[in-house]
XYZ file of C-alpha atoms in Angstrom:
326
model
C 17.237 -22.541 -30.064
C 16.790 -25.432 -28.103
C 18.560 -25.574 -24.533
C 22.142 -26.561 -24.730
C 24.809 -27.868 -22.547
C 27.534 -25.312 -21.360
C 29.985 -26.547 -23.503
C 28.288 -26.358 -26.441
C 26.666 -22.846 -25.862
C 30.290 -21.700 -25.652
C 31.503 -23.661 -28.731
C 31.828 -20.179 -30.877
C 34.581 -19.093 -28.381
C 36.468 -22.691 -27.536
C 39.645 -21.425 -29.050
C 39.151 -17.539 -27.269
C 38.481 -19.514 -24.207
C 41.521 -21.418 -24.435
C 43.795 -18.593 -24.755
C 42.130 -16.348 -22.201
C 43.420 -19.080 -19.792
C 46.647 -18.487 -20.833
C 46.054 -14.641 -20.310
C 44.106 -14.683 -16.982
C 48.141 -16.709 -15.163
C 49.927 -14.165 -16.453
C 47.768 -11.193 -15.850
C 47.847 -12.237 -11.902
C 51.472 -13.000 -11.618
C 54.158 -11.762 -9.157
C 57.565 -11.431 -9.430
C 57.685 -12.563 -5.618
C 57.737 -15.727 -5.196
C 55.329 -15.800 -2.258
C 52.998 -13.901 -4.032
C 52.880 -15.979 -7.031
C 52.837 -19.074 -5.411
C 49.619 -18.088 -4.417
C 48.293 -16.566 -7.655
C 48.845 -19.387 -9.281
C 46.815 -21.520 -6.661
C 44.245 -19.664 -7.192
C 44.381 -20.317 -10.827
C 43.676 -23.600 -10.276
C 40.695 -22.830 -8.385
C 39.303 -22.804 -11.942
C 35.047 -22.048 -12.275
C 33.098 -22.144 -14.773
C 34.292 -18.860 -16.679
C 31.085 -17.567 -17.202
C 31.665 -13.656 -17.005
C 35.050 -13.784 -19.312
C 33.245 -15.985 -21.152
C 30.217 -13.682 -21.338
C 33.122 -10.637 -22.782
C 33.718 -13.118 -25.435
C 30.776 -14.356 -26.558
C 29.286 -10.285 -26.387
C 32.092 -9.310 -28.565
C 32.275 -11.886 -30.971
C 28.323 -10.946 -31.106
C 29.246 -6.975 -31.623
C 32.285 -7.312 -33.958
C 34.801 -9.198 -33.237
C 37.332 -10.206 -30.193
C 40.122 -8.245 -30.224
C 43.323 -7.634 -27.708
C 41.368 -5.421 -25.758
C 38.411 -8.180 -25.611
C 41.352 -10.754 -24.185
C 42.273 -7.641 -21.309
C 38.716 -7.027 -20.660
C 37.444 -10.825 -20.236
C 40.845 -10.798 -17.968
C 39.953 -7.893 -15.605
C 36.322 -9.106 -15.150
C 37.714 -12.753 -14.052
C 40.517 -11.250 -11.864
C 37.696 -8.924 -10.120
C 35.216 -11.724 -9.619
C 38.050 -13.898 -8.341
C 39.171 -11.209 -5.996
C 35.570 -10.578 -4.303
C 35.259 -14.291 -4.056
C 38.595 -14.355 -1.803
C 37.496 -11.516 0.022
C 33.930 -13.405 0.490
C 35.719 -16.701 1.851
C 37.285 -14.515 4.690
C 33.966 -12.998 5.711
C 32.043 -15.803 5.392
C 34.713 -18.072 7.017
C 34.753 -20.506 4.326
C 37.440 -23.439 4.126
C 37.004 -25.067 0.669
C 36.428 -22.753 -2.739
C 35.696 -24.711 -5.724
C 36.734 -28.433 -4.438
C 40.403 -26.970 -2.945
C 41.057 -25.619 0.477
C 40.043 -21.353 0.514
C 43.493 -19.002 0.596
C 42.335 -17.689 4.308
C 42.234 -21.815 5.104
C 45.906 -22.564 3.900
C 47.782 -19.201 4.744
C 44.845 -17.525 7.079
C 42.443 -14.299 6.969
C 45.573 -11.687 6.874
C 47.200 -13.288 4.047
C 44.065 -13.712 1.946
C 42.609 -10.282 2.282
C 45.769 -8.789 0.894
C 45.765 -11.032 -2.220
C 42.308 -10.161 -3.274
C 43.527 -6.501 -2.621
C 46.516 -7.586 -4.799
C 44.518 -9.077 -7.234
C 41.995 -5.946 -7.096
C 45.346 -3.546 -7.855
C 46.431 -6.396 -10.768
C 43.002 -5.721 -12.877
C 42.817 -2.374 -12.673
C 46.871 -1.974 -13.828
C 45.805 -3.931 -16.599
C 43.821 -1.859 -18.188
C 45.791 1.505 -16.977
C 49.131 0.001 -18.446
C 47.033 -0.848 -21.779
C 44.986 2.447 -21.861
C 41.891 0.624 -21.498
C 40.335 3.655 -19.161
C 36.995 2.773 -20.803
C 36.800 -0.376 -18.883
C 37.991 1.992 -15.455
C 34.617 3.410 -15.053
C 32.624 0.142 -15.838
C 34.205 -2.047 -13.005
C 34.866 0.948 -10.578
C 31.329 1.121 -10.450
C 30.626 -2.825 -10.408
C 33.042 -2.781 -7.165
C 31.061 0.035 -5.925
C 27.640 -2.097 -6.188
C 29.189 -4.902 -4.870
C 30.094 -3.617 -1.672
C 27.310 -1.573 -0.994
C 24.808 -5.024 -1.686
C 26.941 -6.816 0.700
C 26.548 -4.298 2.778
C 22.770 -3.830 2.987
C 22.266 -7.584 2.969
C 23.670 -7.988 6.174
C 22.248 -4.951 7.926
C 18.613 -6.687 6.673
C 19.746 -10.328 7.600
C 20.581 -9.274 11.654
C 16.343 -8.610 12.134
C 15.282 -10.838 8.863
C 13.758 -7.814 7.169
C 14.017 -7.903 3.754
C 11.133 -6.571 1.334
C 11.278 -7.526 -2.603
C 12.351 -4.000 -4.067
C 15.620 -4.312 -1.222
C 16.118 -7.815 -2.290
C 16.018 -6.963 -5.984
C 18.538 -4.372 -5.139
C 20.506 -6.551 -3.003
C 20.791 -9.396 -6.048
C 21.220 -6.434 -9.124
C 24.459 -5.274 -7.083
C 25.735 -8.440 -5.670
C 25.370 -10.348 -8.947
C 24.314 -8.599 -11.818
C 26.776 -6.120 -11.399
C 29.206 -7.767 -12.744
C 27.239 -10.080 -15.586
C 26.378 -6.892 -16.655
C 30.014 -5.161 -16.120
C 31.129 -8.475 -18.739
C 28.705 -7.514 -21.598
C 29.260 -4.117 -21.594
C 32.822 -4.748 -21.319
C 32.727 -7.293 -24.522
C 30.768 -4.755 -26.706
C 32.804 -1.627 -25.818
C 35.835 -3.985 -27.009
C 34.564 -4.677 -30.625
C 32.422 -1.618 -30.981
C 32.572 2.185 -30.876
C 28.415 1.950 -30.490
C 27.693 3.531 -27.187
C 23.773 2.285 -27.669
C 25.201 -1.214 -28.686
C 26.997 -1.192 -25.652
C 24.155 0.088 -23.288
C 21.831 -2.779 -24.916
C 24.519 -5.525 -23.827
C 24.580 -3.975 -20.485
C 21.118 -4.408 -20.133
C 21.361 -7.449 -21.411
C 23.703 -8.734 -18.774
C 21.608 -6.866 -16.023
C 18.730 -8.977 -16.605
C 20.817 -12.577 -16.822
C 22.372 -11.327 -13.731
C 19.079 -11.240 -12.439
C 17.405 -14.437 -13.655
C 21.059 -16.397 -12.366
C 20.472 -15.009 -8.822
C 16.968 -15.592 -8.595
C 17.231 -19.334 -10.269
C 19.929 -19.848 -7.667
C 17.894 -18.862 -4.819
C 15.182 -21.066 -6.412
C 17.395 -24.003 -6.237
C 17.626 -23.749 -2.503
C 14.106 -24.906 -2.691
C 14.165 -27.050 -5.231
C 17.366 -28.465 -6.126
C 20.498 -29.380 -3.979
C 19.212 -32.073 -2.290
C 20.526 -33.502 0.347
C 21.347 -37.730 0.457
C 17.821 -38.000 2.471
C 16.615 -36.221 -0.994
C 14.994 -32.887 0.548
C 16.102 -29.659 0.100
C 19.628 -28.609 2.125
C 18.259 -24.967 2.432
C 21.286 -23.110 2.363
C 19.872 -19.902 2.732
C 17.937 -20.737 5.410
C 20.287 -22.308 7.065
C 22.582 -18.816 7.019
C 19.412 -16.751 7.631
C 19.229 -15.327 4.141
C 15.827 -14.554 2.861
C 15.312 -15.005 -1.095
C 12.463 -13.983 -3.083
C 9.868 -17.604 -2.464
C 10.141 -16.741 0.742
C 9.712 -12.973 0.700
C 6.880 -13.273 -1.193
C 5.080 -15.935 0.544
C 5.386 -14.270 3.434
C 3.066 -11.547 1.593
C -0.002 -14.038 1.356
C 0.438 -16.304 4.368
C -1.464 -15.271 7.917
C 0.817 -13.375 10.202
C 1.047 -16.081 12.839
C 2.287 -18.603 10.176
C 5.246 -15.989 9.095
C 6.021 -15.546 12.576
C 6.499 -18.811 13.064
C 8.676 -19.383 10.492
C 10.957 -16.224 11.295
C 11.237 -17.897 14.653
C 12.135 -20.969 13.246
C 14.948 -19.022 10.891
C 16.479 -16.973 13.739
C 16.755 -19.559 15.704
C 19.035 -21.796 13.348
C 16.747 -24.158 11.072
C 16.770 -28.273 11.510
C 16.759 -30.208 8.624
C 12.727 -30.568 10.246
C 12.613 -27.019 9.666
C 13.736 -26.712 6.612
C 11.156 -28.798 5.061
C 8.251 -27.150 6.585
C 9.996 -23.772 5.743
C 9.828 -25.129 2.112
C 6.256 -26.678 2.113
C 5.130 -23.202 3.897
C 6.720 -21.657 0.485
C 4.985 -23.739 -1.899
C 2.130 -23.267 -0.203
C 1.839 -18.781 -0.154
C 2.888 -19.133 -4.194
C 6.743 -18.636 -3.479
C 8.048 -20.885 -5.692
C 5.601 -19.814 -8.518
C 6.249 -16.494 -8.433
C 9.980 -16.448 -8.075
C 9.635 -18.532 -11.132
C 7.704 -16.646 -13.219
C 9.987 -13.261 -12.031
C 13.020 -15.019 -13.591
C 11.298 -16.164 -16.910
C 10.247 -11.592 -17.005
C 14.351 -10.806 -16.644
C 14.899 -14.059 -18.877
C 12.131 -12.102 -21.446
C 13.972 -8.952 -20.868
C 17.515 -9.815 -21.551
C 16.288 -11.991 -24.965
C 14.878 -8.855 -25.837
C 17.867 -6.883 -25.266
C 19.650 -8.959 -27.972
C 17.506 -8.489 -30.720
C 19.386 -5.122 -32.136
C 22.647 -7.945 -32.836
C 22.770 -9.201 -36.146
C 22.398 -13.148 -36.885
C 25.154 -14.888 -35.812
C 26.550 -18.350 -33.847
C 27.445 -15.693 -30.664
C 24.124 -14.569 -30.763
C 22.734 -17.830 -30.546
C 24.816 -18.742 -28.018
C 23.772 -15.632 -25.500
C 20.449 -16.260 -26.259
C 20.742 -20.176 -25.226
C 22.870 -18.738 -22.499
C 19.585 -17.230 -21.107
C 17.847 -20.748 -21.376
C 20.458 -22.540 -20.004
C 20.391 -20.530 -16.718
C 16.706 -20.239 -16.413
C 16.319 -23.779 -16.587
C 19.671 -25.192 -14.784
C 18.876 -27.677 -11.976
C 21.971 -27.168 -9.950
């Protein structure tokens, strides 16, 4: 298939979309006003839906979407959501999709207990529907989460980061839950454990070719108005795989330099030389070619599903991330 826009990868699940909206208000409501007020704020904080999505697509792939499907697609959103929230406080951020962040309008103290709010809202929602199944899946997703978060900021304080920890650190922080989304959407429609296992590797491997292409696109994409690279990462001292791995064929004194230049805080001067330096060592090649081995991977995963539009659509799914430019 040849690469697609998002909407029309998602076509097959427009009208499953559409009523997981509806789903995803009510699933975070309060009956405190307060509480709700802010629930549905962060409603319209509205992303791209790609890992309730993902449920969809995976189940409509496996069987069928079903009640449970609509729950599970819910939970994943509502968990993803919360983490983000929770993210925005530690990271101190004041916008979140185009509005003002929760900590921003009603502070830090306020926002951590509605992702914990929102944490306690997913998990009812499948206790209250006996969807334990799902328990075990995102218990462990959390789990991965936090510990990833974790380790990447024990490794950012000295800058040392290897590429099995950063593979690690990208598997828990993001793939996690891609992966938590497929499984959930094929243990929905199917009774298959193996079918289920398949989609989880499936959405291990996407997980792992979005995070890399991201980290990619500090280097290549994003530009600033001058045109060059913003260098997000950089600029927050996060090391990504082009620069990992140059730093395994450069001389020593040319790392060391740019460390120093990292630790130090990055100009926009910086930043381009930082890039250059990771063109130059093979970076940007090889980071490439490790996302088009998970992209391999997860298109390989999906070839136990039978024919079908959903199929098509998570296999141009894979495309459509590999080759994203922002």
């Amino acid at each position: 298939m040849t690469a697609m826009n998002l909407d029309s990868i998602l076509q097959p699940i427009a009208a499953e979309l559409e009523e997981f909206e509806g789903q995803f208000r009510i699933a975070m409501s309060s009956k405190i006003p307060f509480v709700d007020m802010i629930a549905r704020y962060v409603a319209k904080q509205k992303g791209k839906r790609i890992r309730p999505a993902l449920v969809l697509l995976t189940a409509k792939a496996c069987g069928g979407v079903v009640a449970s499907t609509h729950r599970g697609a819910a939970l994943v959103e509502i968990l993803h959501t919360a983490t983000l929230i929770h993210d925005d406080v530690v990271d101190d951020a004041d916008t979140r999709r185009g509005l003002a962040s929760i900590n921003a309008v009603w502070k830090n103290k306020v926002a951590v207990l509605m992702g914990d709010y929102m944490l306690a809202k997913g998990l009812l929602l499948s206790i209250d529907n006996d969807d334990f199944h799902f328990l075990k899946i995102t218990s462990d997703a959390v789990r991965r989460m936090s510990e990833a978060e974790i380790l990447q900021i024990a490794k950012s304080r000295d800058l040392d980061l290897d590429e099995k920890t950063y593979l690690r650190i990208i598997s828990g922080k993001t793939a996690s839950l891609i992966s938590t989304s497929t499984q959930i959407g094929a243990s929905s429609a199917s009774k298959d454990a193996e079918l289920a296992e398949r989609m989880r590797v499936f959405g291990e491997n996407l997980g792992m070719v979005f995070q890399i292409k991201d980290d990619l696109l500090d280097y290549t994409g994003r530009k600033s108005i001058t045109g060059k690279p913003t260098g997000i990462d950089l600029k927050e001292k996060k090391l990504t795989l082009p620069l990992i791995y140059a730093f395994t064929q450069a001389p020593r004194e040319r790392t060391k330099k740019v460390l120093k230049a990292i630790k130090d805080g990055p100009s926009g001067r910086d930043v381009h030389q930082i890039v250059e330096f990771a063109h130059e060592f093979g970076g940007i090649d090889y980071a490439t070619r490790r996302a088009r081995d998970y992209s391999d991977a997860a298109r390989e995963a999906l070839s136990v599903l039978p024919a079908s539009a959903a199929k098509d659509s998570l296999t141009a799914f894979v495309t459509f991330v590999l080759e994203r430019t922002k």
